[in-house]
Coordinates of C-alpha atoms and ligand atoms in Angstrom, one line a residue:
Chain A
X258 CA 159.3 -16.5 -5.7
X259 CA 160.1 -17.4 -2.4
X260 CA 162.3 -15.0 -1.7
X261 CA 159.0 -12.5 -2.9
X262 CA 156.9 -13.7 0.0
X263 CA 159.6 -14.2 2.5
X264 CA 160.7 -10.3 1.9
X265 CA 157.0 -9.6 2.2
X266 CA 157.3 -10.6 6.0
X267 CA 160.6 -9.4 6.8
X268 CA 159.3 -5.3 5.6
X269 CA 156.3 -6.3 7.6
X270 CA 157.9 -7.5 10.2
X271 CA 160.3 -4.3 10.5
X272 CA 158.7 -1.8 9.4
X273 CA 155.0 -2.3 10.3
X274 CA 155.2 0.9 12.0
X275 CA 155.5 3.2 8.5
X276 CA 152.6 0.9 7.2
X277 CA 150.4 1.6 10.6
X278 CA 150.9 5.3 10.4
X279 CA 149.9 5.0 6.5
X280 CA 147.0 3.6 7.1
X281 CA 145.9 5.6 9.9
X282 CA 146.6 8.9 8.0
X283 CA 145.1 7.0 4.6
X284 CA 142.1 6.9 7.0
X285 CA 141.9 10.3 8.6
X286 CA 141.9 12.0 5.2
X287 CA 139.3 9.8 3.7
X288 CA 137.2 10.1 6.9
X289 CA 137.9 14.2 7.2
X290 CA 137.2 14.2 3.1
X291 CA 133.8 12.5 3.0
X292 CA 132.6 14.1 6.1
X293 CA 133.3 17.4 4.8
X294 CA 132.3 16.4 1.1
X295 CA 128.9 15.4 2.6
X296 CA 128.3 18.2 4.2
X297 CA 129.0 20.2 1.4
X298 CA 127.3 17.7 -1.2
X299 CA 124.1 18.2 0.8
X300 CA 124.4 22.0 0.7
X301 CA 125.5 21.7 -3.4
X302 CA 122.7 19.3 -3.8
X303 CA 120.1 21.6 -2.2
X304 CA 121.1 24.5 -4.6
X305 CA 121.3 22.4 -7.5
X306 CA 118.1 21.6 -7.2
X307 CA 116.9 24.7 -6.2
X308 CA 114.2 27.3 -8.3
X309 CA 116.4 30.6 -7.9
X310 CA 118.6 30.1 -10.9
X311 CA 121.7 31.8 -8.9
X312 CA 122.4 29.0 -6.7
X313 CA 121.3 26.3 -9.1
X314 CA 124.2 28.3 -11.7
X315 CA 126.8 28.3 -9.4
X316 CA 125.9 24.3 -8.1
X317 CA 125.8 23.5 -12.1
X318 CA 128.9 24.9 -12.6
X319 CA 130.7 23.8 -9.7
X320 CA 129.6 20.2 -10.1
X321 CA 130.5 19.7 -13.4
X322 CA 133.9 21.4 -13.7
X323 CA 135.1 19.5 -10.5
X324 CA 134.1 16.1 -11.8
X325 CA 135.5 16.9 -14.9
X326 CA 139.1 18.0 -13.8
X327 CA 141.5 15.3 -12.7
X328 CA 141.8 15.3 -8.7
X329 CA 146.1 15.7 -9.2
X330 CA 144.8 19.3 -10.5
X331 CA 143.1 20.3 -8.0
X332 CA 145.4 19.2 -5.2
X333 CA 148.2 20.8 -7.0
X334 CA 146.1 23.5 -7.3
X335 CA 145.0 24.4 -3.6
X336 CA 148.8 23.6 -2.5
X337 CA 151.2 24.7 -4.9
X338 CA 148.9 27.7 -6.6
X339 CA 146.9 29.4 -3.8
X340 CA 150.1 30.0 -2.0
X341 CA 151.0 32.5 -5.0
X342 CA 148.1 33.8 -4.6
X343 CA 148.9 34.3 -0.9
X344 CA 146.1 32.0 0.6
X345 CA 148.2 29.5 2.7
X346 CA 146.6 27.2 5.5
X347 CA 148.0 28.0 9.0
X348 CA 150.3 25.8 10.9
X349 CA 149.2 23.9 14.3
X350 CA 151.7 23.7 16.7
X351 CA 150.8 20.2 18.1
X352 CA 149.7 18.6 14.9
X353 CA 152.9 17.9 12.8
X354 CA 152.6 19.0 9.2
X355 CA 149.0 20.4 9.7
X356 CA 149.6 22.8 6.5
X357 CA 149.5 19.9 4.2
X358 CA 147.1 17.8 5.9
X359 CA 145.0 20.8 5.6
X360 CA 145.6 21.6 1.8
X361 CA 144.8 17.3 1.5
X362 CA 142.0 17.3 3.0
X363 CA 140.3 20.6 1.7
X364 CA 141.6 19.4 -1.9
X365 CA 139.7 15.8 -1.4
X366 CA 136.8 17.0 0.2
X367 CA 136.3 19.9 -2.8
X368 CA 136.7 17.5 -5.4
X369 CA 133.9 14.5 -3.1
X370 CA 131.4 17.5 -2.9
X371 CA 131.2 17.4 -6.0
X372 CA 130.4 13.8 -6.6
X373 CA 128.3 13.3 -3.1
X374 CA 125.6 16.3 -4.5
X375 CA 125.5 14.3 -7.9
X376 CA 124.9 11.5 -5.4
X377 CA 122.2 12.8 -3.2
X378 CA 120.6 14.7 -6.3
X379 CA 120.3 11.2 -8.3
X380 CA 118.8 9.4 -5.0
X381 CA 116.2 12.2 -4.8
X382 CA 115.1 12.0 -8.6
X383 CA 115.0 8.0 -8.2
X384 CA 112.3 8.5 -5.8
X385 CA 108.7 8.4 -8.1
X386 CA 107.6 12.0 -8.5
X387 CA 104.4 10.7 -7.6
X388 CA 105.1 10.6 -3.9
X389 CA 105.8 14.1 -3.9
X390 CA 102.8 15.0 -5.9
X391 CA 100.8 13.0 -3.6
X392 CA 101.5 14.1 -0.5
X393 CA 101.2 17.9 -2.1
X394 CA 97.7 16.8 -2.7
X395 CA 96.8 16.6 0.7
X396 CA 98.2 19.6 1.9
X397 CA 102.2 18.7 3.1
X398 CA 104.1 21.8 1.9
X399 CA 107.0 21.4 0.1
X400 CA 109.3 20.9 2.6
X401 CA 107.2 18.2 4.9
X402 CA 106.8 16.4 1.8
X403 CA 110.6 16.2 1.5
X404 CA 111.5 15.6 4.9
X405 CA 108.9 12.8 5.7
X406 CA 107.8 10.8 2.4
X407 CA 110.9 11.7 -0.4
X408 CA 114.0 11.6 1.7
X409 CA 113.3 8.4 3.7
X410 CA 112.9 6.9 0.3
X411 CA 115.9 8.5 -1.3
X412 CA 118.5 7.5 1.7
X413 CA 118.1 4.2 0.7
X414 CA 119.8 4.8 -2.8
X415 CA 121.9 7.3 -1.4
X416 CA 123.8 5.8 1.4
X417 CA 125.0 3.0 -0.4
X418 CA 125.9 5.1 -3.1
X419 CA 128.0 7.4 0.1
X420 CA 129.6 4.5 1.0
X421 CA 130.8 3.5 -2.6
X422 CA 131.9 7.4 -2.2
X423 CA 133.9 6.6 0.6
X424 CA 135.5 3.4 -1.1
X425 CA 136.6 5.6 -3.9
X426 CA 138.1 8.3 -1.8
X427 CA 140.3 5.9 0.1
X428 CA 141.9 4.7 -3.1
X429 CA 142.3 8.2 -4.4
X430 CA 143.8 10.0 -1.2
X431 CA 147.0 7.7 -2.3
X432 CA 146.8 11.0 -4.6
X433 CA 147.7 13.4 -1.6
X434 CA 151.3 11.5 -0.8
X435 CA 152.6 13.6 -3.9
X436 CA 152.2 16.8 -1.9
X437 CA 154.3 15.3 1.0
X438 CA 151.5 14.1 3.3
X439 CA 152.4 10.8 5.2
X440 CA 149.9 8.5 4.1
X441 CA 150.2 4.9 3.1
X442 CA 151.2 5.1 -0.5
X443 CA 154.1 7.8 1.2
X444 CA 155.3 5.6 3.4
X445 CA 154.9 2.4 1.0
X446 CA 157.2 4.7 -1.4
X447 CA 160.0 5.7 1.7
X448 CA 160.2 1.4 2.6
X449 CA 161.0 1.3 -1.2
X450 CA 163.3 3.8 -0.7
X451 CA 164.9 2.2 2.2
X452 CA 164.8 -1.2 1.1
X453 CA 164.5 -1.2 -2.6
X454 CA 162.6 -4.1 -2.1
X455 CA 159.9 -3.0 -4.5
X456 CA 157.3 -5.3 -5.9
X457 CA 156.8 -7.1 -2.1
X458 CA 156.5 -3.2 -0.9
X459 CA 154.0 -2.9 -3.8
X460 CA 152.2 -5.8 -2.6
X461 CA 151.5 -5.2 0.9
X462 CA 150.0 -1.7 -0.1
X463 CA 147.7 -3.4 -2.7
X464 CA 146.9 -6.0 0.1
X465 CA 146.1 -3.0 2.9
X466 CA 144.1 -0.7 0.2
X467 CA 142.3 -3.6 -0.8
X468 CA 141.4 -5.1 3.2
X469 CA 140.0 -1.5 3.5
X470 CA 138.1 -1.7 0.5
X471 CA 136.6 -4.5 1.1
X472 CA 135.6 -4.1 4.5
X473 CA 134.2 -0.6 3.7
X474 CA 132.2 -2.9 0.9
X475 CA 131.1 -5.3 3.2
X476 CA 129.8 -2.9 5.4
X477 CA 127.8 -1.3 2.5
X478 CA 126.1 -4.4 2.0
X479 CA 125.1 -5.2 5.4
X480 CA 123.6 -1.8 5.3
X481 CA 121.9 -2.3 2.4
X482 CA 120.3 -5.4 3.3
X483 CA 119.1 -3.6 7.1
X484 CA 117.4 -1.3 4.8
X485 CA 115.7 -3.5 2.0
X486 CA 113.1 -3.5 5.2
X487 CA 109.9 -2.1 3.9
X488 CA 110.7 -1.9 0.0
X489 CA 108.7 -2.6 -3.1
Chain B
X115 CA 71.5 25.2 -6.7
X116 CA 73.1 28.3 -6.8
X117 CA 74.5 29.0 -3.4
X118 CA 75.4 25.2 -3.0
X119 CA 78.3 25.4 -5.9
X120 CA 81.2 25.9 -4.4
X121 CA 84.0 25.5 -6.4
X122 CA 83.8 27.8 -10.1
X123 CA 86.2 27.2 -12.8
X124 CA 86.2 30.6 -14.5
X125 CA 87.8 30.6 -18.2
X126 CA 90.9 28.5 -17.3
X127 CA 93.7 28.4 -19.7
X128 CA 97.0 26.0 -19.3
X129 CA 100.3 25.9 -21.8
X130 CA 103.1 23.7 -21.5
X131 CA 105.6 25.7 -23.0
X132 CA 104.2 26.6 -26.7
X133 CA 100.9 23.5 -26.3
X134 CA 97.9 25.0 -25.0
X135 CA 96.4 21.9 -23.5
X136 CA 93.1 24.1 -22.1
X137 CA 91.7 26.6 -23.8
X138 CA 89.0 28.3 -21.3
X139 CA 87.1 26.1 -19.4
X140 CA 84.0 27.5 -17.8
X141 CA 82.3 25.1 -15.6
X142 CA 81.0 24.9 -11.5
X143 CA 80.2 22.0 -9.0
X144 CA 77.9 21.9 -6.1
X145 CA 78.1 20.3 -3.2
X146 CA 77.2 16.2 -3.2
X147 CA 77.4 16.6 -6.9
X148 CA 79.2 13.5 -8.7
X149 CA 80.9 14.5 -12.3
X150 CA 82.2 12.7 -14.7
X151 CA 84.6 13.9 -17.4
X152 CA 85.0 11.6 -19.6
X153 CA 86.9 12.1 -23.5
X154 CA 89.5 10.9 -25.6
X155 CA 93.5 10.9 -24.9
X156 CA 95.6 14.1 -24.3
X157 CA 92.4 16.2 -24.6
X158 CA 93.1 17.7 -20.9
X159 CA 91.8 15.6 -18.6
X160 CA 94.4 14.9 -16.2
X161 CA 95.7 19.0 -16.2
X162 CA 92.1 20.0 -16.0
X163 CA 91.9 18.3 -12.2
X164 CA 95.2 18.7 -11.7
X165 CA 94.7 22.2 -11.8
X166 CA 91.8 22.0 -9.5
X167 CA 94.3 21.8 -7.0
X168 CA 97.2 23.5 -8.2
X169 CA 99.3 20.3 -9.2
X170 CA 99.4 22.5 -12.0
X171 CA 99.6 25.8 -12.0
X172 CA 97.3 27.7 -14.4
X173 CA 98.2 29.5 -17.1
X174 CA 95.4 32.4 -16.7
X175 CA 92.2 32.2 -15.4
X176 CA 90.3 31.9 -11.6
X177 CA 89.6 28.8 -9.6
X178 CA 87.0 29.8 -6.9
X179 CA 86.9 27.6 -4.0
X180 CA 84.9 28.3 -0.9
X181 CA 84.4 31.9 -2.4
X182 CA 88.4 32.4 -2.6
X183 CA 90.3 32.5 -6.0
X184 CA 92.8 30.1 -4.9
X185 CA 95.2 31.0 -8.1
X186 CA 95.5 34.1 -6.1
X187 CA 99.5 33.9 -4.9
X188 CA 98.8 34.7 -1.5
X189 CA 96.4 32.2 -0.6
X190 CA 98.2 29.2 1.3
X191 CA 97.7 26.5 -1.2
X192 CA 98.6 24.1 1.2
X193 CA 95.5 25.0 3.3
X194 CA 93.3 24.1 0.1
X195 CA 94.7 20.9 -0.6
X196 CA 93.1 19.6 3.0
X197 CA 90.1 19.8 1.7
X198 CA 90.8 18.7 -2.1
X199 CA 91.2 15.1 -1.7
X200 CA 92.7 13.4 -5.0
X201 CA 92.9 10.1 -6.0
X202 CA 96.0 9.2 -8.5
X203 CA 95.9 6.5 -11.6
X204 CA 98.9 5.2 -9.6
X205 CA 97.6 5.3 -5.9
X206 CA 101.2 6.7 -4.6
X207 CA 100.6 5.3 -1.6
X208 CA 103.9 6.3 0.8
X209 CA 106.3 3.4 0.1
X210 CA 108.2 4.4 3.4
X211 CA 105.2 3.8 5.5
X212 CA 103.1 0.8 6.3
X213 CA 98.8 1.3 6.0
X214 CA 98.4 3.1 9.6
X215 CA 101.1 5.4 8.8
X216 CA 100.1 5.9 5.6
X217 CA 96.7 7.3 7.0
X218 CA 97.6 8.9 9.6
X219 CA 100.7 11.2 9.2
X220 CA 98.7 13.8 7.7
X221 CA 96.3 14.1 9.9
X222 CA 98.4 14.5 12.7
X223 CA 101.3 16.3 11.7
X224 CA 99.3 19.3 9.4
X225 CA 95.8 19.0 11.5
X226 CA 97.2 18.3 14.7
X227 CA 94.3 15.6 14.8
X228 CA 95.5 13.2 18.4
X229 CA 97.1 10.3 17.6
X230 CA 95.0 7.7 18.8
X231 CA 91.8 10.0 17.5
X232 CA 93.3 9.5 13.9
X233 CA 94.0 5.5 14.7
X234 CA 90.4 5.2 15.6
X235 CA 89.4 7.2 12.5
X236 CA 91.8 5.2 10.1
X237 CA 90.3 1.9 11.3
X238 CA 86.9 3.1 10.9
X239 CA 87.7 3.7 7.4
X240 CA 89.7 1.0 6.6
X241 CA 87.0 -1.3 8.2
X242 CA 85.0 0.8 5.3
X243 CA 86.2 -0.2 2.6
X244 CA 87.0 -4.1 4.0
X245 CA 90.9 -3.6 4.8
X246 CA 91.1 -3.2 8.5
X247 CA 93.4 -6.7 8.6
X248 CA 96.3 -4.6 6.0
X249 CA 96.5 -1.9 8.5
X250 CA 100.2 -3.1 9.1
X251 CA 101.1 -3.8 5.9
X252 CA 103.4 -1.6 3.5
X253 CA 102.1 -0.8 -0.2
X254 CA 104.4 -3.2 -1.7
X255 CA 102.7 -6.3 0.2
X256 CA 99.2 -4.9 -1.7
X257 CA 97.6 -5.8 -4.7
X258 CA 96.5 -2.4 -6.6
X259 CA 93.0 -2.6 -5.6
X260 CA 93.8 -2.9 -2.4
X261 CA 96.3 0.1 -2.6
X262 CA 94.2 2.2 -4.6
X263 CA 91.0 1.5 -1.9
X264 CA 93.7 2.8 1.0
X265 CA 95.0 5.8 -1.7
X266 CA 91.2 6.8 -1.1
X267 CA 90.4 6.7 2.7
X268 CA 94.1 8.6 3.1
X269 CA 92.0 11.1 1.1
X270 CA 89.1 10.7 3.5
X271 CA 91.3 10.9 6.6
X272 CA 91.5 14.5 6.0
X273 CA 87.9 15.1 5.7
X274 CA 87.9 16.6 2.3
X275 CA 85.1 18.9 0.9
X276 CA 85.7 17.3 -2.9
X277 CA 87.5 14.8 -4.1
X278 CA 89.3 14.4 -7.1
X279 CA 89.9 11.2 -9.0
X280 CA 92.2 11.0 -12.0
X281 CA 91.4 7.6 -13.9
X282 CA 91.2 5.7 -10.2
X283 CA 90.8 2.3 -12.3
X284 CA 93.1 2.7 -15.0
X285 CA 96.0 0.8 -13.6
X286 CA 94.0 -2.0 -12.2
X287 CA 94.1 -5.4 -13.4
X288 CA 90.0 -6.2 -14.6
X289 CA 89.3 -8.4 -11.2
X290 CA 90.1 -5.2 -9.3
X291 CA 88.3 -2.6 -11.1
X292 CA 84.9 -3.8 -9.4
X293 CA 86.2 -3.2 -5.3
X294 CA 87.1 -0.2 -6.6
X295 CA 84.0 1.5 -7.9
X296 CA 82.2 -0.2 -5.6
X297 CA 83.9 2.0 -2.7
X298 CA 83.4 5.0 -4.8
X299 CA 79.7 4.4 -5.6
X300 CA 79.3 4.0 -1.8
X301 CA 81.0 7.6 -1.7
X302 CA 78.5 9.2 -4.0
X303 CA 75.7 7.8 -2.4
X304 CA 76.7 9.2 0.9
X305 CA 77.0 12.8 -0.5
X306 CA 80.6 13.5 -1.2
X307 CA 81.2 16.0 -4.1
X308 CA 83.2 13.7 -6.7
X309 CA 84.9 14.7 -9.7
X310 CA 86.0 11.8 -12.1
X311 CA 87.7 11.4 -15.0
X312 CA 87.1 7.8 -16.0
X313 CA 87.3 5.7 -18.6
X314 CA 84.1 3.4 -17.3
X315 CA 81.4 4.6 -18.7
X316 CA 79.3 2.7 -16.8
X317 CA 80.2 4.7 -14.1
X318 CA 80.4 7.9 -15.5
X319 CA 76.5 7.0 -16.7
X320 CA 74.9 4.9 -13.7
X321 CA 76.7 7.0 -10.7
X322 CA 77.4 10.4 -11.6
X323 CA 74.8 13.0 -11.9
X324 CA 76.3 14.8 -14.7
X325 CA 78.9 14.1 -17.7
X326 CA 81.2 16.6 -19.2
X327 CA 83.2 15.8 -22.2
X328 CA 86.8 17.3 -22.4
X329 CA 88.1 17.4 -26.1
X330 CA 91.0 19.5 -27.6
X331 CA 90.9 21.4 -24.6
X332 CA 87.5 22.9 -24.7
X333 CA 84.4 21.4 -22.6
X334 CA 82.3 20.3 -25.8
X335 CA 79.5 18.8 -23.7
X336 CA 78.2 19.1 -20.5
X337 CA 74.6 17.9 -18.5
X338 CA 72.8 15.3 -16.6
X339 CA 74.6 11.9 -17.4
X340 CA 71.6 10.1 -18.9
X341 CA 71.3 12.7 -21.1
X342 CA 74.6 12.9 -22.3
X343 CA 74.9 9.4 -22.9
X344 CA 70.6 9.3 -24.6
X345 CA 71.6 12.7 -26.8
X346 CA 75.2 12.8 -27.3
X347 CA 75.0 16.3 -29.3
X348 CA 78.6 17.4 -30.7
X349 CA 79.9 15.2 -33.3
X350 CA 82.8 14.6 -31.6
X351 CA 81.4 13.6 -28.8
X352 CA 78.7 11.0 -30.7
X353 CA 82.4 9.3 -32.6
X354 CA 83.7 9.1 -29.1
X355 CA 81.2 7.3 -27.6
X356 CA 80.6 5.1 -30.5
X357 CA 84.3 4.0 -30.0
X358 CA 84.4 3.4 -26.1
X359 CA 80.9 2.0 -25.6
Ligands
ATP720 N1 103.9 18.2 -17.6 C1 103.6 18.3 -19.0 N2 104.5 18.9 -19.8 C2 104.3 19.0 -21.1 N3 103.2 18.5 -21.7 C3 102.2 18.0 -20.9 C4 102.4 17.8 -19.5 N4 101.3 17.2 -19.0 C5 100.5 17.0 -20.0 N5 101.0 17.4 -21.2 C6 100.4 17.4 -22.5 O1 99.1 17.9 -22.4 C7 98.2 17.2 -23.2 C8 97.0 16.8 -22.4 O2 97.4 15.9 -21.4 P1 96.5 15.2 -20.3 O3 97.3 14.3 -19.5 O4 95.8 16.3 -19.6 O5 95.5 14.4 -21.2 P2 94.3 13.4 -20.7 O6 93.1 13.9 -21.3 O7 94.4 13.2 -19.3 O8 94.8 12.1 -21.5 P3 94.8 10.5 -21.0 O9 93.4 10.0 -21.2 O10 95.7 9.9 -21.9 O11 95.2 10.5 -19.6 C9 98.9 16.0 -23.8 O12 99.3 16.4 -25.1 C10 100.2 15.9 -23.0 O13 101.2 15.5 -23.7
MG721 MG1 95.0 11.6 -18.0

C-alpha cells in the first residue's frame, strides 16, 4: 500500500507535465463543446418549440436520435466515417493535430446540443404558463413576453442545469482520447504505458476529473444561491 | 344605450379539438356597464372571456371591439389587449419583478409612457387600493389578496377600456375575499366597464348591473341582476342558484 501512494508521487512528480497538458486539452474541448452546444441548443431549442412544423420536425428528430445514440458512435462517426464520405476537417499549420481536435470537438458539441435544447426547452416549460398568458393580456407580443417576463424566470432553472451540462461533458470528452486527441485520459493511458504503473496512474486521473468536477459543482451552487434572489 | 355598447359578441363558437365548449353566444356590453356571468363548472366561462381577448382564439364567429372585428387576422391583437385589462384566478403577477416593476414595464416599454410619469401613476394606484408600502416587494413576499389587488392596478396602469375578471376571488383564502371586492366595487362605482365571472353571488347581485348565466355553452339567461336573481326563469338556472345561494 505504500508503495501505491509513494508511486502516486513519483509519476506526479516526473511526469506532471503529460497530466498538465491533459488537463488543459480535457478543458479546451469541454469549454469549445459546451460553448458550441449552447449556441446550438438555443437555436435547436427555438425550433423545437417553434409553430412551423418543419423546424420543430427536424429539432424532434435531431434531439432524440442524438440523445439516444451512444457518444463513442458519433465520434467514430464524424472521424472515421465522414472521411469516406470525403468530408475531412482541414489541417492548421500552427495548431498541432487541429484535424482531430476538430472532429472532437464538433463530435461533443453535436451530441451537448442535443441535451442543452432539452435543457433550455425544459426551463422554459417550468416557467407557469400563466406568466405568458398574463403579460399577453396586456398587450406584450409574443416575443417581449419571452424576452422580459419567461426567460428571466427560466435562466434560473437553466443555468444550473448548463453547468450540470458542463460537468458531464468533462467526464465524457475522456471519450475523444480513443480517436488520438491528447487529453487527460490519453496521456493517463501513455504514463501507463511508460510506467506500467497502473492503478496509481488510474488514481491521479480519478483525483484530477474529480477536482474539476467538483469545482465546476461548487461553482454551480454559488450561482444558484446569487440567483435564489427574488424567488417564490 | 345603443351607441354606448362597444364591444358585440356576435354568434361565437369555440372547440377544443372534437368539445364544443361554446355554442353561439350572442351578447353586447356598454360602456360603465358591470356584468356578471355567473354558472356551473366547465359550462364556458373562463373561454368565453378568454376569448374576449384572444387568449383563445375562436372557433367561428365576430368579436366587435371599438367597431373592429378583432378575430379579423390582420388586426394587431396586441394593440387590443391595451385596452382589455384581465384579471386572472391566479393573479400571475411577474415573479421576476418586484411591485414597481411589475406596474410599470408595460406602460413604458409598449406605451412609451415616461418613466417617472408611470412611477407617479403606479403610486397613485397602489395608494388606491392601500399598498403603496409593497411597492418594493416581489409577489412571493405577498399574501394573495395583496397580489391579486396589485394583478388589478397592473391592469389599470394601462388605462383599459374594459376589464376582464376571471374568478378574481377564487384562490383567496376567506379573510382576503373581502379587500378584494371591495377594490372592485370601488371600480364599478367609478364607471369602468367590468365583466365578471364570479362565484360570489353577492356580487354578481349587489354590484353588477346585469347577470348572464353561461351553461353547456349557451347563454341561458341574461338581464338586470335583481331580476335575475327575483325571477330566475330557465330551469337550469332556478337548480343553480338553489345550490350556490
Ligand atoms: N385548453 C383547453 N383544452 C381542452 N379543453 C379545454 C381547454 N380549456 C377548457 N377546456 C374545456 O372546456 C370546458 C369549459 O371550460 P371552462 O374553463 O371555460 O369552464 P368554466 O365555466 O370556466 O368552469 P369553472 O367554473 O370550473 O372555471 C371544460 O370541459 C374544459 O375541460
Ligand atoms: Mg373558469
Amino acid at each position: 500500500m505504500s508503495n501505491f501512494f509513494s508511486d502516486i508521487g513519483m509519476l506526479f512528480s516526473r511526469y506532471n507535465s503529460f497530466f498538465l497538458e491533459g488537463i488543459r486539452n480535457t478543458i479546451i474541448i469541454a469549454l469549445f463543446a459546451v460553448l458550441i452546444g449552447t449556441v446550438f441548443g438555443v437555436l435547436m431549442a427555438m425550433m423545437r418549440m417553434s409553430k412551423i412544423w418543419p423546424l420543430k420536425a427536424i429539432a424532434t428528430v435531431y434531439i432524440e436520435f442524438i440523445r439516444g445514440t451512444p457518444l463513442m458512435v458519433q465520434l467514430m462517426f464524424i472521424f472515421y466515417g465522414l472521411p469516406m464520405l470525403g468530408i475531412t476537417f482541414p489541417e492548421v499549420s500552427f495548431i498541432p493535430n487541429f484535424s482531430r481536435f476538430a472532429a472532437g470537438i464538433v463530435a461533443m458539441s453535436i451530441n451537448s446540443c442535443a441535451y442543452v435544447a432539452e435543457v433550455i426547452r425544459s426551463g422554459i416549460q417550468a416557467v407557469d404558463g400563466g406568466q405568458m398568458e398574463a403579460a399577453r393580456s396586456i398587450g406584450y407580443s409574443h416575443t417581449q413576453a419571452m424576452l422580459y417576463v419567461v426567460l428571466p424566470q427560466a435562466i434560473r432553472n437553466i443555468l444550473p442545469a448548463l453547468g450540470n451540462e458542463f460537468i458531464t461533458v468533462i467526464k465524457e470528452s475522456s471519450i475523444v482520447s480513443v480517436i488520438g486527441i491528447a487529453d487527460l485520459m490519453f496521456r493517463t493511458n501513455d504514463v501507463i504505458a511508460v510506467t506500467y504503473r497502473t492503478l496509481p496512474s488510474l488514481a491521479i486521473a480519478a483525483v484530477i476529473y474529480f477536482c474539476m468536477t467538483f469545482a465546476g459543482s461548487r461553482l454551480i451552487a454559488f450561482t444558484e444561491r446569487k440567483m435564489s434572489h427574488g424567488k417564490q | 344605450m345603443e351607441n354606448n355598447e362597444f364591444l358585440r359578441v356576435v354568434d361565437l363558437h369555440k372547440s377544443f379539438n372534437k368539445l364544443e365548449v361554446l355554442k353561439g353566444i350572442n351578447t353586447s356590453f356598454s360602456r360603465n356597464e358591470v356584468v356578471s356571468v355567473i354558472g356551473p363548472s366547465g359550462g364556458g366561462k373562463s373561454t368565453f372571456l378568454r376569448c374576449l381577448n384572444l387568449l383563445e382564439v375562436p372557433t367561428s364567429g365576430q368579436i366587435i371591439f371599438d367597431g373592429v372585428d378583432i378575430c379579423d387576422k390582420k388586426q394587431n391583437i396586441n394593440l387590443h389587449r391595451q385596452k382589455i385589462g384581465m384579471v386572472f384566478q391566479q393573479f400571475n403577477l411577474f415573479n421576476n419583478m418586484n411591485v414597481m416593476k411589475n406596474l410599470t414595464d408595460a406602460p413604458v416599454r409598449i406605451k412609451k409612457m415616461p418613466k417617472e410619469e408611470a412611477c407617479e401613476k403606479a403610486l397613485a394606484l397602489l395608494n388606491k387600493v392601500g399598498l403603496a408600502d409593497r411597492a418594493d416587494a416581489y409577489p412571493y413576499q405577498l399574501s394573495g389578496g395583496q397580489k391579486q389587488r396589485i394583478a388589478i392596478v397592473r391592469s389599470l396602469m394601462m388605462e383599459p377600456e374594459v376589464m376582464l375578471f376571471d374568478e378574481p376571488t377564487s384562490a383567496l383564502d376567506p379573510e382576503m375575499i373581502g379587500e378584494v371586492l371591495e377594490v372592485m366595487k370601488q371600480l364599478a362605482d367609478e364607471g369602468m366597464t367590468m365583466i365578471v365571472v364570479t362565484h360570489e353571488m353577492r356580487f354578481a347581485r349587489e354590484v353588477s348591473s346585469r347577470t348572464m348565466f353561461l351553461a353547456g355553452g349557451h347563454i341561458e339567461e341574461d338581464k338586470p341582476s335583481h331580476e335575475l336573481f327575483a325571477n330566475p326563469e330557465s330551469p337550469r338556472l332556478q337548480e343553480f342558484l338553489a345550490k350556490v345561494l
